[in-house]
Short mmCIF file of N, CA and C in Angstrom, two decimals:
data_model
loop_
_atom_site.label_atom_id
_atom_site.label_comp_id
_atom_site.label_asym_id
_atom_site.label_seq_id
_atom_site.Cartn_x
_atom_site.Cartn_y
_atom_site.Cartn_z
N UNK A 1 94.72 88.06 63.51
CA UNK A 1 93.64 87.14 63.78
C UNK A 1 93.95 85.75 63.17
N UNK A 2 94.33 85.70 61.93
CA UNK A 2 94.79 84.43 60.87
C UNK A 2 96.11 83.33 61.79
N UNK A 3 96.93 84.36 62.25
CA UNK A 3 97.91 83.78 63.34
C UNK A 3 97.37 83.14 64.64
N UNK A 4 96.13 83.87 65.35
CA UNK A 4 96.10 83.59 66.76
C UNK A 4 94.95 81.88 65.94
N UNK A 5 94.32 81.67 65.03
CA UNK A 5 93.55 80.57 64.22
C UNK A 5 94.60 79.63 64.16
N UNK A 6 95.53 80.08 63.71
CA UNK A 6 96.40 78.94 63.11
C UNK A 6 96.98 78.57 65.22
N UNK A 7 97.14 78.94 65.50
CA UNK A 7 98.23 78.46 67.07
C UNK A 7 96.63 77.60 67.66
N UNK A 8 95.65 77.80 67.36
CA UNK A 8 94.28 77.01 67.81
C UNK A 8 94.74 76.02 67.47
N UNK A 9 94.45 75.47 66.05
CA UNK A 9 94.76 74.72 65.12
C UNK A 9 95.76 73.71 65.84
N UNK A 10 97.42 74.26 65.83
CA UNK A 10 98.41 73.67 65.94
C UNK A 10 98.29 72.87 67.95
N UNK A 11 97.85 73.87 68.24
CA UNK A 11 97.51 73.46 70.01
C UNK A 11 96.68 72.22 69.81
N UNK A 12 95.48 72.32 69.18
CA UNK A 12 94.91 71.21 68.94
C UNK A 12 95.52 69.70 68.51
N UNK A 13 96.27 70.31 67.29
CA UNK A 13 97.18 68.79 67.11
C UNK A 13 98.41 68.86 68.65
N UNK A 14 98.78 69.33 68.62
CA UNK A 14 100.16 68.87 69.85
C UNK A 14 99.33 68.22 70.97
N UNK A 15 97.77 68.56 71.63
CA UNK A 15 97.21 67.79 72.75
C UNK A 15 96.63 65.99 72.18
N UNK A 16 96.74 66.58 70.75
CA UNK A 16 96.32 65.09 70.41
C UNK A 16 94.65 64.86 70.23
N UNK A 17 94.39 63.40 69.93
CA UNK A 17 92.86 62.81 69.09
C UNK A 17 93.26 61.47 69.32
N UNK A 18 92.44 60.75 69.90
CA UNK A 18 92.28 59.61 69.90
C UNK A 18 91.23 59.08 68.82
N UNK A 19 91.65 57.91 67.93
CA UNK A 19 91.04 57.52 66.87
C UNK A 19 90.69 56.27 67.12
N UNK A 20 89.55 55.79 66.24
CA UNK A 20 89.11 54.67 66.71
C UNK A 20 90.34 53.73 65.13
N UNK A 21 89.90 52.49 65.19
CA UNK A 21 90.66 51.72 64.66
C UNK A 21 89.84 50.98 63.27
N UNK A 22 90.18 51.01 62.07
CA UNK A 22 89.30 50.59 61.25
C UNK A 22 89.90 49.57 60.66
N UNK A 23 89.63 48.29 59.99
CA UNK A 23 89.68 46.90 59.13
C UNK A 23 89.24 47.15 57.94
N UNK A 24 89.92 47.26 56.91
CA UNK A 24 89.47 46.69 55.54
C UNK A 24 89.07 45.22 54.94
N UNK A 25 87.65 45.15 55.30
CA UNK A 25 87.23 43.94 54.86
C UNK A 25 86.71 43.88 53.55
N UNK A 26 86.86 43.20 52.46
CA UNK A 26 86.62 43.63 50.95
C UNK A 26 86.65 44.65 50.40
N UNK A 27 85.10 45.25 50.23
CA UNK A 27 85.02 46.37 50.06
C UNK A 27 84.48 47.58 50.61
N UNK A 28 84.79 47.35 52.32
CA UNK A 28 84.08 48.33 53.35
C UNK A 28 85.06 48.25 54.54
N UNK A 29 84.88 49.81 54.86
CA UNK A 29 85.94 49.58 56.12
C UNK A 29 84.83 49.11 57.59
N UNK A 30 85.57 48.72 58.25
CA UNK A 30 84.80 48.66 59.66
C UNK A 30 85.32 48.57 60.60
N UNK A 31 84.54 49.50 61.34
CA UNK A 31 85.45 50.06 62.77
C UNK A 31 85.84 48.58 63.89
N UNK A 32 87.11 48.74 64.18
CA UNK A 32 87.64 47.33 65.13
C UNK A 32 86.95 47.82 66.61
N UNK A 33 86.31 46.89 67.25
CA UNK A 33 85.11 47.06 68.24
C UNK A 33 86.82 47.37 69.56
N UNK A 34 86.62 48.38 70.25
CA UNK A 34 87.89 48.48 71.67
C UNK A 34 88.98 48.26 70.96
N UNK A 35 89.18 49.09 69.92
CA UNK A 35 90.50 49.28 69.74
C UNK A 35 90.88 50.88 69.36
N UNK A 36 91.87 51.42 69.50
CA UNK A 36 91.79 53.30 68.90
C UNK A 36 93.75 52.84 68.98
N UNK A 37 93.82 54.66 68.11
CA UNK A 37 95.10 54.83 68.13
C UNK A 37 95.14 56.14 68.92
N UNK A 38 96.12 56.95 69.16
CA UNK A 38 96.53 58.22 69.02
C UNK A 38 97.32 59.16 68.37
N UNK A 39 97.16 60.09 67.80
CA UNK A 39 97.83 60.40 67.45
C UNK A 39 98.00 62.38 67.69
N UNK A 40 99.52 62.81 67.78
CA UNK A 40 99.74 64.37 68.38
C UNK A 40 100.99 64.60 67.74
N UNK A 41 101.26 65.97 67.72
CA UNK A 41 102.08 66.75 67.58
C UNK A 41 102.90 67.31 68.18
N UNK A 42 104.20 66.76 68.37
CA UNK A 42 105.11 67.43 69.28
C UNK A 42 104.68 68.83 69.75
N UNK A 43 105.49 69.49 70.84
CA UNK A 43 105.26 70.50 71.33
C UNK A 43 106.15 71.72 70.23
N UNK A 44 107.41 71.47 69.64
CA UNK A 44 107.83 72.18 69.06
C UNK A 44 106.95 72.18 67.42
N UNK A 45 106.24 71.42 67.29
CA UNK A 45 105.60 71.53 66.14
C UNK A 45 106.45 70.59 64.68
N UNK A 46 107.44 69.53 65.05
CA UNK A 46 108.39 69.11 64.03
C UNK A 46 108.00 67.54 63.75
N UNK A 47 107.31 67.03 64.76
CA UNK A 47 107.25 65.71 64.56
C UNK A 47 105.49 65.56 65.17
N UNK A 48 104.96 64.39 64.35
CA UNK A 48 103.49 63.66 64.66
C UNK A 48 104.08 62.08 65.07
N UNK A 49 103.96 62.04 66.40
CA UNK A 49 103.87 60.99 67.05
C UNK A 49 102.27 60.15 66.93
N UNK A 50 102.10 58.89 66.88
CA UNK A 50 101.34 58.32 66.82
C UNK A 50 101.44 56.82 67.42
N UNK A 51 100.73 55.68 67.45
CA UNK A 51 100.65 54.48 67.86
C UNK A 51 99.11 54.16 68.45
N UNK A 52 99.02 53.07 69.12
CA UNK A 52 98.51 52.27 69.82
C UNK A 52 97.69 52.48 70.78
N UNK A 53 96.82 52.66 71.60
CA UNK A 53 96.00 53.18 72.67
C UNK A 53 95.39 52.84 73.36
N UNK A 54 95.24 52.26 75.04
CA UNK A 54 93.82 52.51 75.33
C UNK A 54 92.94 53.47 74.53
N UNK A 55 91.13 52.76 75.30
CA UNK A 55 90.47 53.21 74.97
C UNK A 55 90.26 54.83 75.88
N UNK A 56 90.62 55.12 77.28
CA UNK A 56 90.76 56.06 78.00
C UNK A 56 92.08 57.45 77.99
N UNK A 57 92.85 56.29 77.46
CA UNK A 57 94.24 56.72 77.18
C UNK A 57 94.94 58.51 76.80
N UNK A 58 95.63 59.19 77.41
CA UNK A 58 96.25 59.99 76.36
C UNK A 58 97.62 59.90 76.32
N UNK A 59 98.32 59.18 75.47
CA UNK A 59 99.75 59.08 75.88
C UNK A 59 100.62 60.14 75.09
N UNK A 60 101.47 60.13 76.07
CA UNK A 60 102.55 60.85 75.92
C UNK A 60 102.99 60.67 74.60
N UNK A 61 104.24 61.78 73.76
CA UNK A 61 104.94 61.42 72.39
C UNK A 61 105.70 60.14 72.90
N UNK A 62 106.39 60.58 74.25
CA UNK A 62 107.36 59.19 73.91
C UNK A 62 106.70 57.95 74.55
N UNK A 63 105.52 57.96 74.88
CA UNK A 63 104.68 56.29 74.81
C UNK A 63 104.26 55.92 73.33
N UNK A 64 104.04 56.60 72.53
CA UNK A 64 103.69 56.62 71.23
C UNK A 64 104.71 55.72 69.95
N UNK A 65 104.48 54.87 69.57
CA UNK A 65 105.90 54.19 69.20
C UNK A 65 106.07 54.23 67.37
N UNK A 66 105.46 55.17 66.72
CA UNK A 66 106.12 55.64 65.68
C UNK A 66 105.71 57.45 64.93
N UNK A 67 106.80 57.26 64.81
CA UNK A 67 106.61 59.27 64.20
C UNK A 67 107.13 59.40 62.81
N UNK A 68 106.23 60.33 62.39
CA UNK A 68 107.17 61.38 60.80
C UNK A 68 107.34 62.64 61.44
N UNK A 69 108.37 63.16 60.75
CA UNK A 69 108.87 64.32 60.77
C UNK A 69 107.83 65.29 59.87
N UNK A 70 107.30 66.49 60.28
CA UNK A 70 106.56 67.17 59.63
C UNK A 70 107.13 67.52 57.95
N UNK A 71 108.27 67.73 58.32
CA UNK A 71 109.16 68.28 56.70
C UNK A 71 109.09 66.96 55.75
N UNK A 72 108.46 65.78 56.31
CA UNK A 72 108.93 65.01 55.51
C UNK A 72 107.75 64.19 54.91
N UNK A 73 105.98 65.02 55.04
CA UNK A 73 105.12 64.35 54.58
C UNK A 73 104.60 65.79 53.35
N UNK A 74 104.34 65.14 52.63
CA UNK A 74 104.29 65.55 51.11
C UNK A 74 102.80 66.14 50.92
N UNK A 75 101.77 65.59 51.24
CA UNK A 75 100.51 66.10 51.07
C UNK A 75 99.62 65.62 52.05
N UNK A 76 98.50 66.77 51.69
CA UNK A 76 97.17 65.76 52.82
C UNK A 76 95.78 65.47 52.30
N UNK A 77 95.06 64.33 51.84
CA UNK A 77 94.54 64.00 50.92
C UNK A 77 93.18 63.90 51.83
N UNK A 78 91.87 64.18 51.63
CA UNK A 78 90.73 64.06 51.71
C UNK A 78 89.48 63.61 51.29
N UNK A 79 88.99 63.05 52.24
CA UNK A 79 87.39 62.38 51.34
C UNK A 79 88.05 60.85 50.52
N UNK A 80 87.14 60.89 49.67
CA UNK A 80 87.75 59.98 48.15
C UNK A 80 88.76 59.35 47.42
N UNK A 81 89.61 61.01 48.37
CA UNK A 81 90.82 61.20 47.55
C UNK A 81 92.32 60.21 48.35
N UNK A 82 91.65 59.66 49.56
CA UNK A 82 92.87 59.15 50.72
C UNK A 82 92.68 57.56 50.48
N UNK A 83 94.14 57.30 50.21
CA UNK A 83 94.31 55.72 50.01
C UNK A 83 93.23 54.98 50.67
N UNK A 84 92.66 54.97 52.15
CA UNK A 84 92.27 54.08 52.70
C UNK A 84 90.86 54.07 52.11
N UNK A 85 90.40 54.77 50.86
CA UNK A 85 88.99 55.48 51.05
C UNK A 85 88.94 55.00 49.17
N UNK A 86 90.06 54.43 49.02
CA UNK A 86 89.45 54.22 47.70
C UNK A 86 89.12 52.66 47.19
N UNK A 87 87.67 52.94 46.28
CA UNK A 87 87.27 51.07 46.05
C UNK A 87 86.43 51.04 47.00
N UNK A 88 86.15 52.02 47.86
CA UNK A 88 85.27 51.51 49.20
C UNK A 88 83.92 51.96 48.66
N UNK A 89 83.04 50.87 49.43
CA UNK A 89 81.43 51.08 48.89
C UNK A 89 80.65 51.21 50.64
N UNK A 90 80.01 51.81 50.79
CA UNK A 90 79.12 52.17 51.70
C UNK A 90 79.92 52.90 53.01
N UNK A 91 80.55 53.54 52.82
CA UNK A 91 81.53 54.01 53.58
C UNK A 91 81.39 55.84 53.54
N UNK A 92 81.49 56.58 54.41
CA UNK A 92 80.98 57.57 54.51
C UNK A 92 82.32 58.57 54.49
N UNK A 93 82.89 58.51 53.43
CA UNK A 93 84.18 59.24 53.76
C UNK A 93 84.41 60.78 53.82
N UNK A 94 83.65 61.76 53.99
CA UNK A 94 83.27 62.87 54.22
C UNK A 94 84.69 63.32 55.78
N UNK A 95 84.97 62.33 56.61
CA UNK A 95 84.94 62.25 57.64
C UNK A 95 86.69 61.81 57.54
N UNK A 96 87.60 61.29 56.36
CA UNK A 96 88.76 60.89 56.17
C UNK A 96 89.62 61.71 55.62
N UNK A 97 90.63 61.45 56.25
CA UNK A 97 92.21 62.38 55.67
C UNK A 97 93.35 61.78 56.04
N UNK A 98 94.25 61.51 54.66
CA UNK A 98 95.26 61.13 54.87
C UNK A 98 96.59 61.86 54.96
N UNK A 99 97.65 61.67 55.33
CA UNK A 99 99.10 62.42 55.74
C UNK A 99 99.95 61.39 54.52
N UNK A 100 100.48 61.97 52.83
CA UNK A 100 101.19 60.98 52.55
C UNK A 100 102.78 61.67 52.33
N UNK A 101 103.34 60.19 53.14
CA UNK A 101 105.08 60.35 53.26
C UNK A 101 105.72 59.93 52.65
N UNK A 102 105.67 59.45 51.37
CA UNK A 102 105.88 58.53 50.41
C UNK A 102 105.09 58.60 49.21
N UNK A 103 105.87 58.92 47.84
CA UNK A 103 104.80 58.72 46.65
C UNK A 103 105.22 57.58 46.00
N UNK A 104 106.33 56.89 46.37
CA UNK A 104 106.60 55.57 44.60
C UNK A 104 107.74 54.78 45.87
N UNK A 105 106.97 53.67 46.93
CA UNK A 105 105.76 53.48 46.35
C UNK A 105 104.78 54.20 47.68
N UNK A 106 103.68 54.35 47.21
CA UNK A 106 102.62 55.30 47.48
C UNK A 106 102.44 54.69 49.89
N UNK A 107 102.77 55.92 50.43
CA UNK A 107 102.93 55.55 51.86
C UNK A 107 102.14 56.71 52.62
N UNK A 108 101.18 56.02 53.48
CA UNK A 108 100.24 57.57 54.51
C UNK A 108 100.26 56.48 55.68
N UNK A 109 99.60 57.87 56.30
CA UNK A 109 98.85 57.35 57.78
C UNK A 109 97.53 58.07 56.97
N UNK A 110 96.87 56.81 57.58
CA UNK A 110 94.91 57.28 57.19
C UNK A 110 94.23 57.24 58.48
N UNK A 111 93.44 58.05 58.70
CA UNK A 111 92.69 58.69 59.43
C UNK A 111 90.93 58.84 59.26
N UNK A 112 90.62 58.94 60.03
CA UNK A 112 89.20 58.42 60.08
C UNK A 112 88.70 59.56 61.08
N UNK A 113 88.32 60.85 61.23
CA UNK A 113 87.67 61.27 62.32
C UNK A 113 86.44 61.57 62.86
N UNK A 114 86.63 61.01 64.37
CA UNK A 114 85.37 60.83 65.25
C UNK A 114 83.98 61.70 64.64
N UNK A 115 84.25 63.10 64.57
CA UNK A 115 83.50 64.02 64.41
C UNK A 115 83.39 65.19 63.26
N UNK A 116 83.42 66.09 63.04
CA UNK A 116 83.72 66.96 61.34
C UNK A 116 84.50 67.93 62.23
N UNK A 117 83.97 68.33 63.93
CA UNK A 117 84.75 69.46 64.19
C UNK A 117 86.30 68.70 64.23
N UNK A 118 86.66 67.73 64.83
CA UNK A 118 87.91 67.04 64.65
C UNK A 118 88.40 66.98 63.30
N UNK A 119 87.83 66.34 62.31
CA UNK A 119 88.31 66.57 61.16
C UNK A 119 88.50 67.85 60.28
N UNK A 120 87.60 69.03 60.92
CA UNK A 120 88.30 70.24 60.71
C UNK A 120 89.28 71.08 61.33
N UNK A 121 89.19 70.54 62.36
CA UNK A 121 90.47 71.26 63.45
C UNK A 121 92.24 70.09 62.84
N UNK A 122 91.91 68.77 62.49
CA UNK A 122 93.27 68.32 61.58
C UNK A 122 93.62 68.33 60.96
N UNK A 123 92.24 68.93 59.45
CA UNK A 123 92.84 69.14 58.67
C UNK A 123 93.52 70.72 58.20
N UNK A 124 92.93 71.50 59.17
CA UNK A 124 93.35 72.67 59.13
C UNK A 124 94.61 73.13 59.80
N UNK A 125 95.07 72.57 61.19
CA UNK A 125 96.23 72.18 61.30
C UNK A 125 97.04 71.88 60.67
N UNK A 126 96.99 70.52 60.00
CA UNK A 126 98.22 70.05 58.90
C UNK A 126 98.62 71.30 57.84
N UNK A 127 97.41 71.65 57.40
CA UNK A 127 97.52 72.40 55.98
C UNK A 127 98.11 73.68 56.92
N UNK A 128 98.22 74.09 58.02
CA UNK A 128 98.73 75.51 58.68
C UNK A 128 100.70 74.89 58.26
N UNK A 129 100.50 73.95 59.28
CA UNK A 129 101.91 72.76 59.24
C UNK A 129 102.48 72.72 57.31
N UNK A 130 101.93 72.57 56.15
CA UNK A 130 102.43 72.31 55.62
C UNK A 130 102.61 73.48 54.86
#
């Protein structure tokens, strides 16, 4: 049962999530009005393609114009705890998780998701992935 959860999980990341796009202005993030990224998981499960997006969009890995290699991101940080989420005041970070590929000096992709079932279906993914 724990196996057929986890291939949910991983299916989920390889079809991908379109994200909306956020600005750090002082001390609050705010969402960029028509702008998103995407981001998915190869089909073999080795690489997270990501980039740029329409707002309708689902692009392909290779429309996607930068990737990490799964073996090569170190942790996955949540809430409070994700670079983009710290110092921030009125910001609802319940809803954030970061991928970091880099500790010194300190490197992620931060993430913001639409919904909690999205943010539980990625972060449960990754953590299957890592």
């Amino acid at each position: 049962m724990l196996e057929l959860i986890k291939q949910n999980r991983l299916n989920y990341l390889i079809a991908g999530t379109r994200f909306s796009k956020y600005s750090a202005k002082a001390a609050v993030l705010t969402r960029v009005k028509e702008k998103f990224w995407f981001c998915r998981l190869s089909p073999n499960g080795n690489i997270l393609h990501y980039g740029d997006c329409e707002e309708k969009a689902t692009p392909t890995p290779e429309e996607l114009n930068s990737k990490v290699n799964v073996v090569d991101l170190l942790d996955l940080l949540t809430g409070k705890d994700c670079p983009n989420m710290k110092d921030r005041k009125k910001t609802n970070a319940s809803l954030a998780f970061s991928l970091v590929k880099e500790r010194d000096p300190p490197q992620s992709i931060d993430f913001i998701a639409p919904d909690e079932k999205t943010f539980d279906m990625w972060t449960d993914g990754i953590n299957a992935l890592l």
